[in-house]
JSON list of C-alpha atoms in Angstrom, two decimals:
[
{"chain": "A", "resi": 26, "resn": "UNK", "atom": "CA", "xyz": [0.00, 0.00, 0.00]},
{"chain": "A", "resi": 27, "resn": "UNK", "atom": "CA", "xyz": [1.26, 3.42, -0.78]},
{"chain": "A", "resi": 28, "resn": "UNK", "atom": "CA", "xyz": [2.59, 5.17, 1.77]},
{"chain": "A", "resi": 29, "resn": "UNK", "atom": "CA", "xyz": [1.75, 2.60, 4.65]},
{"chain": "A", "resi": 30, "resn": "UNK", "atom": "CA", "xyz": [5.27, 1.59, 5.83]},
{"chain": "A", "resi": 31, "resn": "UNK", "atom": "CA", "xyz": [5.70, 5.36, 6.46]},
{"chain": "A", "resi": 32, "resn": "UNK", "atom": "CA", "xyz": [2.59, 6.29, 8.56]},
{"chain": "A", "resi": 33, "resn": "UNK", "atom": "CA", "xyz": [2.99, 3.18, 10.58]},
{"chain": "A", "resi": 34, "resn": "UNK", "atom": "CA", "xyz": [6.54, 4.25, 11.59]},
{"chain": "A", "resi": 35, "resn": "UNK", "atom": "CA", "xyz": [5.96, 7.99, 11.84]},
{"chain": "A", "resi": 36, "resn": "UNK", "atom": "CA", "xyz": [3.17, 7.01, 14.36]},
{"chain": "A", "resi": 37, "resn": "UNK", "atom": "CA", "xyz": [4.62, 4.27, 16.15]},
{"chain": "A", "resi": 38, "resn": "UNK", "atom": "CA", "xyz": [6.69, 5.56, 18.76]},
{"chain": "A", "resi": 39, "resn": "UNK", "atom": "CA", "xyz": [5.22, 9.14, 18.59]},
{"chain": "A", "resi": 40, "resn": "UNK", "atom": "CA", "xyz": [5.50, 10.96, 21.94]},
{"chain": "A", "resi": 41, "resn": "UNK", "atom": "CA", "xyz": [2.79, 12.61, 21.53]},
{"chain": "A", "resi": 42, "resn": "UNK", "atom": "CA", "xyz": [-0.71, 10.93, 21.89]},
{"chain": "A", "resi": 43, "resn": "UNK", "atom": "CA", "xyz": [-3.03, 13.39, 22.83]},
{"chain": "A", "resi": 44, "resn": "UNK", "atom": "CA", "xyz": [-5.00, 12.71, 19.60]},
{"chain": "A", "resi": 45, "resn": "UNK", "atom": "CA", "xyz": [-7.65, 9.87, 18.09]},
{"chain": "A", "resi": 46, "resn": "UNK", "atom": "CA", "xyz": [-6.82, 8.52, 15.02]},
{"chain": "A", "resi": 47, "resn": "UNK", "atom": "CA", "xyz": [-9.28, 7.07, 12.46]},
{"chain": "A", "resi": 48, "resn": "UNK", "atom": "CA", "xyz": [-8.59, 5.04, 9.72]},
{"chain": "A", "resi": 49, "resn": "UNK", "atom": "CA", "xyz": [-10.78, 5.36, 6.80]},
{"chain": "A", "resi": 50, "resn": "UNK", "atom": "CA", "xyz": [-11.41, 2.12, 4.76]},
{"chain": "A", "resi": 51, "resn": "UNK", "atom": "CA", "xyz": [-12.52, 3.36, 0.76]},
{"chain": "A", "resi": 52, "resn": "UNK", "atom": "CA", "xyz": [-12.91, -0.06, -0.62]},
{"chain": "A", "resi": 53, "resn": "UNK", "atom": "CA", "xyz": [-16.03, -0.96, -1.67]},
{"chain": "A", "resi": 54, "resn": "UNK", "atom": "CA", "xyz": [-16.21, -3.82, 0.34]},
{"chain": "A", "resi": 55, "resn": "UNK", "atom": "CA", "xyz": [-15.13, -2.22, 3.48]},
{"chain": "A", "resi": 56, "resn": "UNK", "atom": "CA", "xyz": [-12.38, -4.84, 3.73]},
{"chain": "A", "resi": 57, "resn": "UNK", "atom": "CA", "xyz": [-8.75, -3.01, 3.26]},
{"chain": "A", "resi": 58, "resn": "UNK", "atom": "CA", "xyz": [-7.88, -2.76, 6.75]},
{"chain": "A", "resi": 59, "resn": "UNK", "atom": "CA", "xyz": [-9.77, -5.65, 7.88]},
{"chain": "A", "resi": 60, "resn": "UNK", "atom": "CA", "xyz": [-7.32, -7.18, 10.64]},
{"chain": "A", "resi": 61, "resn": "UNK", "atom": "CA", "xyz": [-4.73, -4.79, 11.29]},
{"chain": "A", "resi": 62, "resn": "UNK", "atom": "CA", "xyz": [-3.17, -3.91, 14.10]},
{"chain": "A", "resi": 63, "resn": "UNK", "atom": "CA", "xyz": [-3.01, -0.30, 15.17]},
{"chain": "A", "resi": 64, "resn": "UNK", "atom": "CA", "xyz": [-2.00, -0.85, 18.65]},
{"chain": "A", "resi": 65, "resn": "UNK", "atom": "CA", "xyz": [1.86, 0.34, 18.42]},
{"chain": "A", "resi": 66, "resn": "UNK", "atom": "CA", "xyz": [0.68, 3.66, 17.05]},
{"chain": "A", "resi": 67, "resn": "UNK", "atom": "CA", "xyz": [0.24, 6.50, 19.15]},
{"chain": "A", "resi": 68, "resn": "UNK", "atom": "CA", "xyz": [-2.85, 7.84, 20.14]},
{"chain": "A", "resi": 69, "resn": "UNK", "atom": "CA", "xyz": [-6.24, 6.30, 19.81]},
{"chain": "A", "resi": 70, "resn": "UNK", "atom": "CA", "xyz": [-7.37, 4.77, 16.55]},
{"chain": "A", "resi": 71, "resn": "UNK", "atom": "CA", "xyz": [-10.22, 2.92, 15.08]},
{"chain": "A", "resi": 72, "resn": "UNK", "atom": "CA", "xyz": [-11.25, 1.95, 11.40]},
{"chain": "A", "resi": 73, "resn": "UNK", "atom": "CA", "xyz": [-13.94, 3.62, 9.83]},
{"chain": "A", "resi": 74, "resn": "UNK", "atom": "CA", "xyz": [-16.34, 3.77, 6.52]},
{"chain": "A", "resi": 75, "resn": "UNK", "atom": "CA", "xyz": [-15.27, 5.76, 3.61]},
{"chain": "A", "resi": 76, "resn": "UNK", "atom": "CA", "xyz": [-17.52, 9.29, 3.08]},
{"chain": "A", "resi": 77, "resn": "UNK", "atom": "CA", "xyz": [-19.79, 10.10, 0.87]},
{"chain": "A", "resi": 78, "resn": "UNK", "atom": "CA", "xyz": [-18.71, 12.35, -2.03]},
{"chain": "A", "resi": 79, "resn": "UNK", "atom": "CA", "xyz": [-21.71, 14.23, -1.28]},
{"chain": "A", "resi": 80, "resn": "UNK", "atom": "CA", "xyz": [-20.77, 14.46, 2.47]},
{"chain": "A", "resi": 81, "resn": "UNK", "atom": "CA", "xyz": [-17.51, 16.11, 1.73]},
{"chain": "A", "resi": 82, "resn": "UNK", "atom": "CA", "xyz": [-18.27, 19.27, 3.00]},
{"chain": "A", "resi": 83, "resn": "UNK", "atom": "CA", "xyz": [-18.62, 18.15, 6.47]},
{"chain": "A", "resi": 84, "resn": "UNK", "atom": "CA", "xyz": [-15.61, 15.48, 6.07]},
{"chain": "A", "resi": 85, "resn": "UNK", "atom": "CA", "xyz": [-13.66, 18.25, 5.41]},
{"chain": "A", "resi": 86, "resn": "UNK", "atom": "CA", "xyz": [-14.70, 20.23, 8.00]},
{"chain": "A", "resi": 87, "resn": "UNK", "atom": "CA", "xyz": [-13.80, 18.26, 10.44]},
{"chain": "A", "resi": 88, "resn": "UNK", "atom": "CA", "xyz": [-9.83, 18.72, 9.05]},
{"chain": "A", "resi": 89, "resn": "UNK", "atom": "CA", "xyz": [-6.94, 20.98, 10.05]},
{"chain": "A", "resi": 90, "resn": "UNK", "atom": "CA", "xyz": [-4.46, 18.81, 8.78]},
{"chain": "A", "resi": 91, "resn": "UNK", "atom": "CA", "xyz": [-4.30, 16.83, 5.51]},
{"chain": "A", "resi": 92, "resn": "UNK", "atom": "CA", "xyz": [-1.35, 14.28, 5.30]},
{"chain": "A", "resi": 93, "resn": "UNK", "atom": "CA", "xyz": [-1.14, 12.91, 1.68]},
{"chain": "A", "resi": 94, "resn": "UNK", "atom": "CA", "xyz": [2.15, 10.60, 1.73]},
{"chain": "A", "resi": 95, "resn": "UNK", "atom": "CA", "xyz": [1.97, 9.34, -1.52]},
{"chain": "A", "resi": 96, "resn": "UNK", "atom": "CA", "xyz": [5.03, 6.96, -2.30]},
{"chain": "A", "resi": 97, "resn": "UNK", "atom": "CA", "xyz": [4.30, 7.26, -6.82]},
{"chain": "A", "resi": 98, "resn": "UNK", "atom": "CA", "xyz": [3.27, 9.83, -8.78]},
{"chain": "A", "resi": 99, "resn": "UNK", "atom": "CA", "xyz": [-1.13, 10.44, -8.44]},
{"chain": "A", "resi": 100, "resn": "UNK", "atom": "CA", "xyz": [-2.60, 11.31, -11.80]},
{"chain": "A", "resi": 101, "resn": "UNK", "atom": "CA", "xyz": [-4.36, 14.15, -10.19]},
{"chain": "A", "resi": 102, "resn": "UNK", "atom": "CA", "xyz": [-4.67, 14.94, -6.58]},
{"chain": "A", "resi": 103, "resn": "UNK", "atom": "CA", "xyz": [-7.79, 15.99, -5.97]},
{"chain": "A", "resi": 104, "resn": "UNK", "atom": "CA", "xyz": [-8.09, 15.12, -2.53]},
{"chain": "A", "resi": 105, "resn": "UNK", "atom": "CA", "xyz": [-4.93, 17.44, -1.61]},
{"chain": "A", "resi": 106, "resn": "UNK", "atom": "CA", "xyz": [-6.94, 20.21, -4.01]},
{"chain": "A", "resi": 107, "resn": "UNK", "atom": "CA", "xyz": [-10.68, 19.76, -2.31]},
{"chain": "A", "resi": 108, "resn": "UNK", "atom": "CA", "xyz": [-8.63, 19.94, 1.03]},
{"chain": "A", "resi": 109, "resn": "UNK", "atom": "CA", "xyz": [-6.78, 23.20, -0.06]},
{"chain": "A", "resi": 110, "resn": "UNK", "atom": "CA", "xyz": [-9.71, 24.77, -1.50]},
{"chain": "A", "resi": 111, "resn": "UNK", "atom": "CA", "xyz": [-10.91, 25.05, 1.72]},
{"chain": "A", "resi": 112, "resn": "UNK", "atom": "CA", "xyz": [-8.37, 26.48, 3.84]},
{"chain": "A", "resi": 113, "resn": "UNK", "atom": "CA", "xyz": [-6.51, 22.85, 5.04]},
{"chain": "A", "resi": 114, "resn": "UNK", "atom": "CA", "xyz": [-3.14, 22.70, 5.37]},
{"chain": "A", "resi": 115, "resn": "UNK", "atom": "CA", "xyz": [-1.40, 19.63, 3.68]},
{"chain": "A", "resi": 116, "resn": "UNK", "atom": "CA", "xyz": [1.73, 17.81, 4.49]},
{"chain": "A", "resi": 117, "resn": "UNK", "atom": "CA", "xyz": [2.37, 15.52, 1.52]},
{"chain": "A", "resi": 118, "resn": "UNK", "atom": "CA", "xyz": [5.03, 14.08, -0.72]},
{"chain": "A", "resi": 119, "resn": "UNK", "atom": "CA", "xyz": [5.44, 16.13, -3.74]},
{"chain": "A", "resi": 120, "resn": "UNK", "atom": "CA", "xyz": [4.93, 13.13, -6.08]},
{"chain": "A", "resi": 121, "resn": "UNK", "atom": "CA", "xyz": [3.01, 13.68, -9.56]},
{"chain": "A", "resi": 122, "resn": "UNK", "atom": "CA", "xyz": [-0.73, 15.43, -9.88]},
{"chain": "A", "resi": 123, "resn": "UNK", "atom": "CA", "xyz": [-1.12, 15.88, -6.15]},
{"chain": "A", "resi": 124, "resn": "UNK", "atom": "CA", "xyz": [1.94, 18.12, -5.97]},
{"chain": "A", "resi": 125, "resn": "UNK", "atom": "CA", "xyz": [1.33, 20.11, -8.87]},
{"chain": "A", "resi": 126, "resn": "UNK", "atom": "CA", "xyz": [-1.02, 23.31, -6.65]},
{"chain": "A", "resi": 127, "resn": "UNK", "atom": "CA", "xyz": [0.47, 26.66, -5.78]},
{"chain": "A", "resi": 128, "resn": "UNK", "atom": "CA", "xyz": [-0.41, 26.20, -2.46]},
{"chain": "A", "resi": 129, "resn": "UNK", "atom": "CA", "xyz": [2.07, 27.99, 0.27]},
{"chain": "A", "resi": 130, "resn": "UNK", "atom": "CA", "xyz": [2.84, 24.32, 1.96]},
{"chain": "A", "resi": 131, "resn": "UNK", "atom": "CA", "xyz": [4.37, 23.10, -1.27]},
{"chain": "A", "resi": 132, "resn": "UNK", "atom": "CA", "xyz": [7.52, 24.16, -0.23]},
{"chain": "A", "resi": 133, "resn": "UNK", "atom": "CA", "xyz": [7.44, 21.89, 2.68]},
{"chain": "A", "resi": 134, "resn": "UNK", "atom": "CA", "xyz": [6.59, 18.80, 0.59]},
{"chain": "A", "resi": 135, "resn": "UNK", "atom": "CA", "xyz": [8.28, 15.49, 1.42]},
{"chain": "A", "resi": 136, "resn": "UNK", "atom": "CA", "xyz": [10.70, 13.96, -1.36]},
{"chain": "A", "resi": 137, "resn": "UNK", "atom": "CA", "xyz": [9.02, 10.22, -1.88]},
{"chain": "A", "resi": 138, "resn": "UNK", "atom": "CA", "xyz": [10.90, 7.44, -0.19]},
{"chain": "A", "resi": 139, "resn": "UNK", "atom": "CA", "xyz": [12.21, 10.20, 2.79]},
{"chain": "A", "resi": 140, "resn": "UNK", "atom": "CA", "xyz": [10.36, 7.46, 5.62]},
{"chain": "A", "resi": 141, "resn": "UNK", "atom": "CA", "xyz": [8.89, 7.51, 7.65]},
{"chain": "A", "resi": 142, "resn": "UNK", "atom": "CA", "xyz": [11.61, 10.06, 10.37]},
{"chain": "A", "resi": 143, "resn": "UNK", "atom": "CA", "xyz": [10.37, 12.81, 7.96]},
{"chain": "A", "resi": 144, "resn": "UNK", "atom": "CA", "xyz": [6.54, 12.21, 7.71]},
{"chain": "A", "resi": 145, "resn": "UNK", "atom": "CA", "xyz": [6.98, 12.09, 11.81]},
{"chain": "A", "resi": 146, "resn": "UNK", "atom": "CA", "xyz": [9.33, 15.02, 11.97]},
{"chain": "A", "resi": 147, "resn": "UNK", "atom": "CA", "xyz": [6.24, 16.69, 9.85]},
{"chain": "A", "resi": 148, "resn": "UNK", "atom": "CA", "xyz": [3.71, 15.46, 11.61]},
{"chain": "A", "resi": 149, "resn": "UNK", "atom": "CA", "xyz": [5.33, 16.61, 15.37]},
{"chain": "A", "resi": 150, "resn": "UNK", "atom": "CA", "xyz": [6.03, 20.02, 13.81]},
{"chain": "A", "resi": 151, "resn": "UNK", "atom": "CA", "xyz": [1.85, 20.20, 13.25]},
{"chain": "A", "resi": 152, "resn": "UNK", "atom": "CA", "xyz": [1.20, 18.63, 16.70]},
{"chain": "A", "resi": 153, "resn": "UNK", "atom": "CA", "xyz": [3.20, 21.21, 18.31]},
{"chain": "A", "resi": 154, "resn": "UNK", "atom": "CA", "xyz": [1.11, 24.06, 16.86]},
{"chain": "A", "resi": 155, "resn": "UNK", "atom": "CA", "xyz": [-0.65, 26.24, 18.78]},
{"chain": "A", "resi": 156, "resn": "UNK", "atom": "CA", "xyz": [-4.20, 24.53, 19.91]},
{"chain": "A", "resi": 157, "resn": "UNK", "atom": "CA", "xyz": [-6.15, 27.19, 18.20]},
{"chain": "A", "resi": 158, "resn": "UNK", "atom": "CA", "xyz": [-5.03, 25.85, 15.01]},
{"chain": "A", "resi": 159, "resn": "UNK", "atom": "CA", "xyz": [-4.75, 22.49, 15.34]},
{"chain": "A", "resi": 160, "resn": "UNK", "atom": "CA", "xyz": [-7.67, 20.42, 16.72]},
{"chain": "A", "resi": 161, "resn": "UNK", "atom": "CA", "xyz": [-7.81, 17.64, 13.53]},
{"chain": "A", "resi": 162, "resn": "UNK", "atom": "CA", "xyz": [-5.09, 15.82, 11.49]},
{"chain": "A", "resi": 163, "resn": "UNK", "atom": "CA", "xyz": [-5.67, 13.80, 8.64]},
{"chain": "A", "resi": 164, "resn": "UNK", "atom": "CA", "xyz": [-3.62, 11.36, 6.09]},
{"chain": "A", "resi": 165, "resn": "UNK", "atom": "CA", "xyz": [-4.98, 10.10, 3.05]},
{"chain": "A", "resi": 166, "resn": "UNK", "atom": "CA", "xyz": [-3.16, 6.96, 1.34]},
{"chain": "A", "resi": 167, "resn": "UNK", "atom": "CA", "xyz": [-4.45, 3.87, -0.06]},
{"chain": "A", "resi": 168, "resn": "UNK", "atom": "CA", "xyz": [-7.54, 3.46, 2.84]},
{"chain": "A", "resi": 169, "resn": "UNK", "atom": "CA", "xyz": [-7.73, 7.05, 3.80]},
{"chain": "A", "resi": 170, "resn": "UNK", "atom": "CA", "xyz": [-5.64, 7.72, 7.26]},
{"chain": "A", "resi": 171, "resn": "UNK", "atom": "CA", "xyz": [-7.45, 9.92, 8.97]},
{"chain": "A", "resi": 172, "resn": "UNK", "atom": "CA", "xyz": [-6.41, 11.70, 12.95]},
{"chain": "A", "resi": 173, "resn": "UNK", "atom": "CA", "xyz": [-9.12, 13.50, 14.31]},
{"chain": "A", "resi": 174, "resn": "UNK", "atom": "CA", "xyz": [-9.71, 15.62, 17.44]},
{"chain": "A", "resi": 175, "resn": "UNK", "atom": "CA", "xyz": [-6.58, 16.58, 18.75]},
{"chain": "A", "resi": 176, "resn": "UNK", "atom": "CA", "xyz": [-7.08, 17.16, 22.96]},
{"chain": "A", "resi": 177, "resn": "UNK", "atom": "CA", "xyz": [-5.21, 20.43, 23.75]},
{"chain": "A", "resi": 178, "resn": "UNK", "atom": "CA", "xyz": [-5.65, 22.79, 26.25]},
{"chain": "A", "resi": 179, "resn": "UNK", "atom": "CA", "xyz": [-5.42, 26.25, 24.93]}
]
C-alpha cells in the first residue's frame, strides 16, 4: 500500500498521543484494513467507513491537517486540491498530480521514499502548533488515514 510503511513508523513511537486517530477504509467492500493492528501507534485509533462524495463538505470540515504521503506519482490529486480549496493545510510528498497546486505548503513537501523520520518530523512540527489551530489531522493513502480531534488545552 502506498505510503503505509511510512505512517505506521511515523506514528509508532510518537511521543505525543493526545490525539484519536481514524482510519478510513474506501474499498467498496469495506475490507482493506480488515485485521490490522493499530496498537503500536500512538494515540487512539479505530477503522472507519469511507464518506460520501456528497458528504464532503462536512468530512472536510472536520480537518486541520491533511497528510497525503503518496510513495508514486497520483494522476491528479484531488483530494490534496478539495482539502486546499478550503483552507486545510497539507503535508504531503510532492509526487506527480497531487503536488502540482500553488499552495504555500508546497515548499514543505516530502521527497518520496524520505520514511517515515520525515513524515513524523512533519507530523510533530503540526502537533506542536498552537491549539487554536490544530484540533484535527488527517492522512490520506491507499484506505484514507485519517487523525481527528486533537485534545489540547489552549
Amino acid at each position: 500500500m502506498k505510503g503505509w510503511p511510512e505512517i505506521r513508523g511515523a506514528f509508532t513511537g510518537l511521543s505525543d498521543a493526545g490525539f484519536r486517530g481514524e482510519l478510513v477504509d474506501a474499498s467498496l467492500e469495506g475490507n482493506w484494513w480488515t485485521g490490522i493492528d493499530l496498537s503500536p501507534m500512538a494515540g487512539e485509533w479505530s477503522v472507519v467507513p469511507r464518506y460520501d462524495p456528497a458528504c464532503a463538505d462536512d468530512f472536510y470540515a472536520g480537518i486541520d491537517v491533511l497528510l497525503f504521503p503518496s510513495q508514486w506519482p497520483e494522476t491528479f490529486g484531488l483530494t490534496v486540491r478539495e482539502a486546499l480549496a478550503r483552507g486545510i493545510r497539507v503535508i504531503q510528498t510532492g509526487a506527480g498530480g497531487a503536488a502540482e497546486h500553488g499552495a504555500p505548503d508546497a515548499v514543505r513537501m516530502l521527497p518520496p521514499g524520505a520514511g517515515s523520520k520525515a513524515l513524523r518530523a512533519a507530523v510533530q512540527a503540526e502537533l506542536a502548533r498552537d491549539a487554536r489551530d490544530v484540533h484535527a489531522l488527517v492522512i490520506i493513502e491507499h484506505g484514507q488515514l485519517v487523525v481527528n480531534d486533537l485534545y489540547r488545552n489552549v
